[in-house]
Short mmCIF file of C-alpha atoms in Angstrom, two decimals:
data_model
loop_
_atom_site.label_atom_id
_atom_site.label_comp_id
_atom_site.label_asym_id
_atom_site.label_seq_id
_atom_site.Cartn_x
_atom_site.Cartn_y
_atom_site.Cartn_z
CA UNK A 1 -53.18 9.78 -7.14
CA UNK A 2 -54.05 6.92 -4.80
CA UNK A 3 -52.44 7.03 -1.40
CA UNK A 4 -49.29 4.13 -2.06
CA UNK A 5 -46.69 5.45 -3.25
CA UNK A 6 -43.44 2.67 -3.96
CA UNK A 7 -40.03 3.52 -4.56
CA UNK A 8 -37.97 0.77 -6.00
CA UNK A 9 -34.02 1.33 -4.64
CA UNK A 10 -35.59 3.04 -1.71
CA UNK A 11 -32.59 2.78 1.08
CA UNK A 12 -30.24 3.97 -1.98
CA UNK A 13 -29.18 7.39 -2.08
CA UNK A 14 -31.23 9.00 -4.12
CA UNK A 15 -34.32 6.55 -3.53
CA UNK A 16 -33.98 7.51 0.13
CA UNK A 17 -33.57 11.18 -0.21
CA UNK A 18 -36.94 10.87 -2.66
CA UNK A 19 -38.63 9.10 -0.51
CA UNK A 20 -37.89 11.47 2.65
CA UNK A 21 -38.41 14.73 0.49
CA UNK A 22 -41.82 13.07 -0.93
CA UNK A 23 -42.60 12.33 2.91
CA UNK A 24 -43.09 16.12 3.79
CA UNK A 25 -44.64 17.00 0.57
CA UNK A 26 -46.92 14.65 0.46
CA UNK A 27 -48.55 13.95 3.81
CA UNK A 28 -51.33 11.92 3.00
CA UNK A 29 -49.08 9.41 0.96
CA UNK A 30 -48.23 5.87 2.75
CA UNK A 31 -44.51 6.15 0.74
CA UNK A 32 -43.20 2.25 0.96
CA UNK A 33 -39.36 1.67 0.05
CA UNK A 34 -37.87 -1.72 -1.61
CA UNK A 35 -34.40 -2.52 -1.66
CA UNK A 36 -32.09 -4.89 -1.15
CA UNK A 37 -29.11 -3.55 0.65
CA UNK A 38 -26.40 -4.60 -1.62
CA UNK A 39 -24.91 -0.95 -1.83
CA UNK A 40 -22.75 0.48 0.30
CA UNK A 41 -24.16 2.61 2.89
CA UNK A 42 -28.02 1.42 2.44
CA UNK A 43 -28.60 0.31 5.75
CA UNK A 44 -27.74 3.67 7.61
CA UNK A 45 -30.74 4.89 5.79
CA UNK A 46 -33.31 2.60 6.89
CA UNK A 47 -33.12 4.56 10.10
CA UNK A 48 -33.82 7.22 8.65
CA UNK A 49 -36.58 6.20 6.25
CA UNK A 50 -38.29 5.02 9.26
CA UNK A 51 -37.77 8.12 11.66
CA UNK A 52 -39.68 9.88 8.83
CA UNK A 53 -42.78 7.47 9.40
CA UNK A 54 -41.59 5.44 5.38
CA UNK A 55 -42.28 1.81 5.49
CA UNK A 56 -39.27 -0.04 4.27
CA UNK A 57 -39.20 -3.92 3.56
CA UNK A 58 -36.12 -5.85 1.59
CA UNK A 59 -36.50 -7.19 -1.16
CA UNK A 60 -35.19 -7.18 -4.80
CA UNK A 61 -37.36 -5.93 -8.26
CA UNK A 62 -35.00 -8.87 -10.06
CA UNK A 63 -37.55 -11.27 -7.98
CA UNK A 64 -41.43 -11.03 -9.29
CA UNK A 65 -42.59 -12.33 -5.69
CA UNK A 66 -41.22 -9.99 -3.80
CA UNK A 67 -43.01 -7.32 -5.31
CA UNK A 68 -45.90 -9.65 -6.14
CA UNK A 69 -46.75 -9.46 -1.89
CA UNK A 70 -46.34 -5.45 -1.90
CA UNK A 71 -50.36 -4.89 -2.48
CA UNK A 72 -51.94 -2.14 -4.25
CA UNK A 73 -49.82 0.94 -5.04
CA UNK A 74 -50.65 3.92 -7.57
CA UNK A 75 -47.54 4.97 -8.54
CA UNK A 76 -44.08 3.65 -8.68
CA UNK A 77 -40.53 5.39 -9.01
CA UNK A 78 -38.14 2.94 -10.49
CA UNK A 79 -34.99 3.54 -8.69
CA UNK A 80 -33.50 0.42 -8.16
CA UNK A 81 -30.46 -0.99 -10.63
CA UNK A 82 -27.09 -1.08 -10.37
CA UNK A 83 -25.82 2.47 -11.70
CA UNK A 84 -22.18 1.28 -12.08
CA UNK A 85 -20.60 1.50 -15.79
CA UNK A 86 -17.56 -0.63 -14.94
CA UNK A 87 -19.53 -3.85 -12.98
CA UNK A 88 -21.93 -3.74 -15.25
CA UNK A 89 -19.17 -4.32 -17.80
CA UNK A 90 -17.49 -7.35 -15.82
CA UNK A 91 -20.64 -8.58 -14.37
CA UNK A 92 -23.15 -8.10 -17.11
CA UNK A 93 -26.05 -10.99 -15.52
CA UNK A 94 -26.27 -8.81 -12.48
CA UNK A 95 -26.72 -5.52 -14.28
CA UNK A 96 -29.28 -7.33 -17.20
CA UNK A 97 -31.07 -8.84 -13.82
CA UNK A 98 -31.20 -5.97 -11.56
CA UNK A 99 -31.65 -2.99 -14.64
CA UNK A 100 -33.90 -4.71 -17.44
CA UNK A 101 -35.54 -7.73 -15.74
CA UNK A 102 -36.12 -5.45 -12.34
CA UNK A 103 -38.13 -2.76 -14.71
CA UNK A 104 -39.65 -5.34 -16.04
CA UNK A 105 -41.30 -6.75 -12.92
CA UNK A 106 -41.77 -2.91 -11.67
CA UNK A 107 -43.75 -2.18 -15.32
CA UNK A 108 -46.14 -5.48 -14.25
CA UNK A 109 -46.79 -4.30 -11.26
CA UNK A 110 -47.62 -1.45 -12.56
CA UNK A 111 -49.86 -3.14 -14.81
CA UNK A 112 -51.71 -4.58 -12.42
CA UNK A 113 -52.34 -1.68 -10.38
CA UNK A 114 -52.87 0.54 -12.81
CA UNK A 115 -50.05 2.35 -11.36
CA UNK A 116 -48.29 5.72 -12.90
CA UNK A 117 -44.53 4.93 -13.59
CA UNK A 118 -41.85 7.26 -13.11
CA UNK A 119 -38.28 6.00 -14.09
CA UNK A 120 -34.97 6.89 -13.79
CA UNK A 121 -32.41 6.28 -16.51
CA UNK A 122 -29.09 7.83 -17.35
CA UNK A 123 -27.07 9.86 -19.50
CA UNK A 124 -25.26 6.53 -20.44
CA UNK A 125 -27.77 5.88 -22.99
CA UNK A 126 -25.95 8.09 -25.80
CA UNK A 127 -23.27 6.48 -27.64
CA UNK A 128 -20.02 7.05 -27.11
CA UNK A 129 -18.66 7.42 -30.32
CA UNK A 130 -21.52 9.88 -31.17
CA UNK A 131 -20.47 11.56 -28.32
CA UNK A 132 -16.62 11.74 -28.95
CA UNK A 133 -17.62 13.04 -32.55
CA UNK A 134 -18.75 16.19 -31.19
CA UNK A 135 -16.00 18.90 -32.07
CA UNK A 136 -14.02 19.74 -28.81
CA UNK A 137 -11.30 21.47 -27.96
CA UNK A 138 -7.93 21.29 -24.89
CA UNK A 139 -8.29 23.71 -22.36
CA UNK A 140 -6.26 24.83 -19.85
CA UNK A 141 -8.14 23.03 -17.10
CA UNK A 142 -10.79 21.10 -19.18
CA UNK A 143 -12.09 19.88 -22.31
CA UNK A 144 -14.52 21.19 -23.41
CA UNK A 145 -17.13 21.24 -27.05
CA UNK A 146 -16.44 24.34 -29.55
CA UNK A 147 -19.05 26.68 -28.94
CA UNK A 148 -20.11 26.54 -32.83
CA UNK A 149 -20.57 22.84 -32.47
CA UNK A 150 -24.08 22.41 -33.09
CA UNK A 151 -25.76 18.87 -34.32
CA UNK A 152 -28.62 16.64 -33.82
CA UNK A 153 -29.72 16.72 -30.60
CA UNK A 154 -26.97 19.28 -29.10
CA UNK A 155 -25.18 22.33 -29.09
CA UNK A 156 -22.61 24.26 -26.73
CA UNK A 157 -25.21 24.15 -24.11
CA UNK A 158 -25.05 20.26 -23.48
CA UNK A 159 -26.85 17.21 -25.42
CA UNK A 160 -30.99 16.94 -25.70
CA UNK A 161 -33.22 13.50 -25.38
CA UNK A 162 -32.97 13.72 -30.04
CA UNK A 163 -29.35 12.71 -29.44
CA UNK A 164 -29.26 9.63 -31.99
CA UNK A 165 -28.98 6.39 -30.36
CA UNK A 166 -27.18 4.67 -33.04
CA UNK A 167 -23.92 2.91 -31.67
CA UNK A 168 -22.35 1.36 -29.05
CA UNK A 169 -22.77 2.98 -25.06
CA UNK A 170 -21.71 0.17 -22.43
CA UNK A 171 -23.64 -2.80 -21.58
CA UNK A 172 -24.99 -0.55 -18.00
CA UNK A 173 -26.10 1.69 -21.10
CA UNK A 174 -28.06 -1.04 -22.98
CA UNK A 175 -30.08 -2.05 -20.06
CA UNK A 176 -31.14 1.14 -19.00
CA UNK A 177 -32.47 1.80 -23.33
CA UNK A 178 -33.81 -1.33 -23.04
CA UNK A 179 -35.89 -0.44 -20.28
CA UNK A 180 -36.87 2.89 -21.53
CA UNK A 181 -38.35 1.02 -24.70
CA UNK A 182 -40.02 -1.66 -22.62
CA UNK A 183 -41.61 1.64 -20.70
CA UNK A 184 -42.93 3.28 -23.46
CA UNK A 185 -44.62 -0.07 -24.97
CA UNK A 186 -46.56 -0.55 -21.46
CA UNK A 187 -47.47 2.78 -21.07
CA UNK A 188 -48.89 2.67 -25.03
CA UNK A 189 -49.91 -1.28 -24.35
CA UNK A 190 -51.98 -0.73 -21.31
CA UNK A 191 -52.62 3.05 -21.41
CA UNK A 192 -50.54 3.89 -18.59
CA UNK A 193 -49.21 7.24 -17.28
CA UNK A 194 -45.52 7.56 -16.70
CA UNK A 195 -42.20 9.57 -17.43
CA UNK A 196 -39.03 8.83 -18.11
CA UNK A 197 -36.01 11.02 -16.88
CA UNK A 198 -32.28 10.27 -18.46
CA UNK A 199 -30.37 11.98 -15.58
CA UNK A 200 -26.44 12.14 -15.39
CA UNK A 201 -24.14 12.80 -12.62
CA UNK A 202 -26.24 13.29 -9.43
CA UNK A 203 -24.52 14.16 -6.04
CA UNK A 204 -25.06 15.42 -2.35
CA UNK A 205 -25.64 14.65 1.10
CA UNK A 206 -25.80 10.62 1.66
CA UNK A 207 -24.15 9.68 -1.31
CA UNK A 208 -21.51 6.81 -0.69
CA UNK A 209 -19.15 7.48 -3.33
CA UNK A 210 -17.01 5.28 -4.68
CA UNK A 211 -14.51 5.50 -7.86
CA UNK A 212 -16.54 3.99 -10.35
CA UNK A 213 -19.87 5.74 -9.54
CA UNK A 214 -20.70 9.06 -7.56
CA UNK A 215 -17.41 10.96 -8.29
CA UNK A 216 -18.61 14.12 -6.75
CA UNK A 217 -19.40 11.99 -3.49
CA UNK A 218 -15.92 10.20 -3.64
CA UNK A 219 -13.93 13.08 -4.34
CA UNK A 220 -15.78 15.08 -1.02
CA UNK A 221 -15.17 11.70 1.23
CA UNK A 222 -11.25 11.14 -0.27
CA UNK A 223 -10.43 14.86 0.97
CA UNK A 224 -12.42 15.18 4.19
CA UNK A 225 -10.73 11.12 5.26
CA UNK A 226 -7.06 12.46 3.42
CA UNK A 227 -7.11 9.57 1.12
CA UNK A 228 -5.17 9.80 -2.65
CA UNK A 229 -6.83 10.56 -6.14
CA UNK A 230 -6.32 9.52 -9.33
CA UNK A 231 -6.91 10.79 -12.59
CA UNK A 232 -7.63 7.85 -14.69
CA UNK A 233 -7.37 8.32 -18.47
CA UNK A 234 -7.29 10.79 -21.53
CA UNK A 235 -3.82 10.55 -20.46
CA UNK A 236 -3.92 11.38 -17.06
CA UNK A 237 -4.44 14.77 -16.85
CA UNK A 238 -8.03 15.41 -15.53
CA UNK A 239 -9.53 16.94 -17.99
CA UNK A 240 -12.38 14.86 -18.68
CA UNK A 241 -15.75 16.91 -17.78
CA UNK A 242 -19.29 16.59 -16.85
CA UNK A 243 -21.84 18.38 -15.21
CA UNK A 244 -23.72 17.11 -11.34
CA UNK A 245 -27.01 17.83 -9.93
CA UNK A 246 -27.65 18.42 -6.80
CA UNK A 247 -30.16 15.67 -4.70
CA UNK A 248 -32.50 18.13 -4.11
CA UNK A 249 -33.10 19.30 -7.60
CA UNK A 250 -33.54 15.71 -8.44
CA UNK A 251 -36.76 15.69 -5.86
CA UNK A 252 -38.08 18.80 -7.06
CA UNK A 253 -38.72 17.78 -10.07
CA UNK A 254 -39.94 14.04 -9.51
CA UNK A 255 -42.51 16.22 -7.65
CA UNK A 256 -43.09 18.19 -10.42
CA UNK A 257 -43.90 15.68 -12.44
CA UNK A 258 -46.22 14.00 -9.88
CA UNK A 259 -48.37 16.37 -9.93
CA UNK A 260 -48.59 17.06 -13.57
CA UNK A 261 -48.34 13.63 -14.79
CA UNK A 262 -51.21 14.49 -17.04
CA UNK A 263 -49.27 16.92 -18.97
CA UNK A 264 -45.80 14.82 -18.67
CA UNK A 265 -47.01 11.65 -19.53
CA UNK A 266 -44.93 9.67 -21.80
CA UNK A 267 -42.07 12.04 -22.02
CA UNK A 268 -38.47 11.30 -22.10
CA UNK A 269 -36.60 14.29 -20.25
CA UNK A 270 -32.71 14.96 -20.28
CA UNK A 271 -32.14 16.49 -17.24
CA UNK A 272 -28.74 17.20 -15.45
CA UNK A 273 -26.65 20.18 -13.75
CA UNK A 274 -25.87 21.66 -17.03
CA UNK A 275 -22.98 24.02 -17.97
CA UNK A 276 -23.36 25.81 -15.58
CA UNK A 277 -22.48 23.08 -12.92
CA UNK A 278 -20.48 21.45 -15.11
CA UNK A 279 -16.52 20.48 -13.99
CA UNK A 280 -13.49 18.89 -15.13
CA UNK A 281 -11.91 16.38 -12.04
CA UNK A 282 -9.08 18.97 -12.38
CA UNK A 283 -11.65 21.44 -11.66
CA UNK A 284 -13.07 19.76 -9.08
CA UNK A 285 -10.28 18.56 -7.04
CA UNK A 286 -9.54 22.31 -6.99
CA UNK A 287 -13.20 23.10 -5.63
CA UNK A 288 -13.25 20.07 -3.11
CA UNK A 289 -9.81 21.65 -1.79
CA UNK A 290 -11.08 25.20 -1.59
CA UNK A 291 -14.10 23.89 0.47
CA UNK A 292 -12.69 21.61 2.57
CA UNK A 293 -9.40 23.44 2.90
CA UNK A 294 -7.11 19.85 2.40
CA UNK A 295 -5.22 19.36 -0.47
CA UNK A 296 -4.37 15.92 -1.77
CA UNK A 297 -1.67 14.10 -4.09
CA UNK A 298 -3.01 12.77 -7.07
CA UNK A 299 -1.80 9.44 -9.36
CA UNK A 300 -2.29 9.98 -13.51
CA UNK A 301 -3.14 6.88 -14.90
CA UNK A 302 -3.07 7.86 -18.63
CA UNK A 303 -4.78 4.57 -20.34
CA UNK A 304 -8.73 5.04 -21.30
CA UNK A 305 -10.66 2.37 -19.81
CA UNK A 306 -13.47 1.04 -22.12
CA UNK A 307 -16.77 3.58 -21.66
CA UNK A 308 -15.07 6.60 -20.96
CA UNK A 309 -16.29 9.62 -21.74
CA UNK A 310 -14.60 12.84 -22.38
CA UNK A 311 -17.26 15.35 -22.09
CA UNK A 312 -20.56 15.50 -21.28
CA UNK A 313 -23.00 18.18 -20.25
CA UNK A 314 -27.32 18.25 -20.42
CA UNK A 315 -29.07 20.64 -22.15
CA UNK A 316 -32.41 21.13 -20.08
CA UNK A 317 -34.22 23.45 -22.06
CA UNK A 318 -37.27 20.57 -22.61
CA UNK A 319 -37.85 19.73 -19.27
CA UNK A 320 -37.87 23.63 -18.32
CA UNK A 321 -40.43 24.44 -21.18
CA UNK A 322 -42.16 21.22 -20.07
CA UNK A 323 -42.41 21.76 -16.41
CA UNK A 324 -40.87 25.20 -15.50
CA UNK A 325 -38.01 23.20 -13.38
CA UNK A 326 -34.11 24.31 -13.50
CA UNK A 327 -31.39 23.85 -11.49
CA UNK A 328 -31.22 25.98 -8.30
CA UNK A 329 -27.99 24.20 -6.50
CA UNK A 330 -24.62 25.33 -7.58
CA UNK A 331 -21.96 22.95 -7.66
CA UNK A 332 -20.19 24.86 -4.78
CA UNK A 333 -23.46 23.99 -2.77
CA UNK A 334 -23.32 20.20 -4.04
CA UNK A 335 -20.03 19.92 -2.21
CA UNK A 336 -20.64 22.14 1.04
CA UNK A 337 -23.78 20.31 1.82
CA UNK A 338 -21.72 17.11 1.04
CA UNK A 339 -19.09 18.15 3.13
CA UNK A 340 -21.07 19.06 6.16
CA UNK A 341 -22.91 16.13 6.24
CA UNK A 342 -19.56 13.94 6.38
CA UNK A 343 -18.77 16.36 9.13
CA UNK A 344 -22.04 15.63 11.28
CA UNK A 345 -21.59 11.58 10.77
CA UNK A 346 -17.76 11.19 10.17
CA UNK A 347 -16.46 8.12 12.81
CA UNK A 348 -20.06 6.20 11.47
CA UNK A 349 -19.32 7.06 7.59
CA UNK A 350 -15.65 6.02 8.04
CA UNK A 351 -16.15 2.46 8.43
CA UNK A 352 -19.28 2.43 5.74
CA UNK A 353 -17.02 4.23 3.07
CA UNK A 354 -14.15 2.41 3.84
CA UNK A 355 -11.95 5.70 5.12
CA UNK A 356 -11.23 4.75 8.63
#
């Protein structure tokens, strides 16, 4: 691998966590980080990209000439977008611009430089009404899929990358399948090396949660600040479920597949926390109170918004046979490590997450 390494979304939360883990794992890499600081919380990281010796300019992968003056790199994470279901939904130009268009510029760069490409994309690319056909059940504190419900492309354990992709999945969906086609002509086109990894709820330290995205972040920062919670659909109850992955299990395996890009080249991996990290918000509020020992009220909105989701989990069972990677944060440790990094930057976090 040449010595650039570019992450696209670099000050983000995960691009900045990469970026930092990548640092001490790969010495001899010059890591440079694009982004441009429209989330939340993106500027306390440049700090700390920089105390870890990671270049960082601003710019945006919506605009060809800022990555047009980045030079030579040989290989590029895509991290950039905006990951938000619901803006994407009322502000569809900025999620076509900053999702499809942005990959697009990344994927010519990449061209160029003969680059490998590693990209992130989501669990949002499965369609919802595939997804709501899967035979579930009411629990006590969850829903949850029959554990005879096996199909095309999932089972008890959680949903595979053969999931059909026939049907309707929200517009921040679209992009991101857009992209992943778009991904897999280039790398056929111009016989390029890359991987693409549909990832679902990730969480832990530095993630600015808010209620539309990072739920696992926004339900740690709503208890530790005493704010109010709300469970919003499904009738109000809580029981919708999903499964997180912890930050660092995200970086262990983007390093994983660094260095065996030969053998995970052109790939399409669904990777998440699983079942066994998987959680209802009922189930979670009750973890986040455990942990952080405060307890809050909560508001049940009962109507659906449009792109819910009532249950989804990942089945990782490709990516383990492909790479040997699984999982080794617990969902207890996703919201300690949260919680203790509040603690160590609380009066600074307040004002960035809006708590104080």
């Amino acid at each position: 691998m040449k010595k650039n390494l570019l992450i696209t979304g670099g000050a983000g939360f995960v691009g900045s966590n990469l970026a930092i883990f990548l640092k001490k794992h790969l010495p001899d890499c010059r890591i440079l980080c694009l982004d441009n600081l429209q989330r939340r919380g993106t500027r306390m990281n440049i700090a700390r990209l920089k105390d870890h010796g990671i270049s960082f300019i601003k710019g945006d992968v919506a605009n060809p000439r800022h990555l047009a003056r980045l030079g030579d790199v040989g290989l590029i994470i895509d991290c950039a977008g905006e990951p938000s279901v619901l803006v994407s939904h009322e502000q569809p130009l900025r999620a076509l611009h900053s999702n499809l268009i942005g990959t697009f510029h990344c994927l010519e760069l990449a061209r160029r430089c003969r680059a490998d490409f590693i990209f992130l994309s989501t669990s949002r690319v499965y369609p919802i009404a595939g997804l709501e056909q899967i035979p579930w059940e009411e629990l006590p504190t969850r829903y949850d899929w029959k554990k005879d419900a096996f199909g095309v492309g999932h089972s008890y354990e959680g949903v595979t990358h053969q999931f059909p992709l026939q049907g309707v999945r929200s517009f921040y969906g679209a992009t991101k399948l857009c992209s992943e086609h778009l991904i897999m002509e280039y790398l056929d086109m111009f016989q390029l090396r890359g991987v693409i990894n549909r990832f679902g709820i990730i969480a832990g330290p530095w993630q600015m949660g808010k209620e539309d995205q990072g739920v696992v972040g926004f339900w740690v920062i709503r208890h530790k600040y005493k704010g109010s919670l709300s469970y919003i659909g499904y009738g109000g109850t809580g029981k919708q479920t999903r499964d997180a992955l912890h930050i660092d299990d995200v970086c262990e395996l983007i390093l994983l597949e660094i260095n065996q890009m030969d053998q995970v080249s052109r790939q399409l991996f669904n990777v998440g926390g699983g079942r066994r990290n998987s959680f209802s918000l009922l189930e979670l509020t009750a973890m986040v109170s455990s942990i952080t020992k405060v307890s809050l009220p909560t508001i049940s909105v009962p109507e659906t918004r449009p792109c819910d989701i009532r249950i989804y989990m990942a089945d990782n069972s490709f990516v383990r046979a492909s790479t040997g990677w699984l999982p080794q944060k617990s969902l207890e440790d996703i919201i300690t490590d949260t919680s203790q990094w509040i603690d160590a930057h609380f009066s600074r976090l307040a004002k960035v997450v809006g708590e104080g």
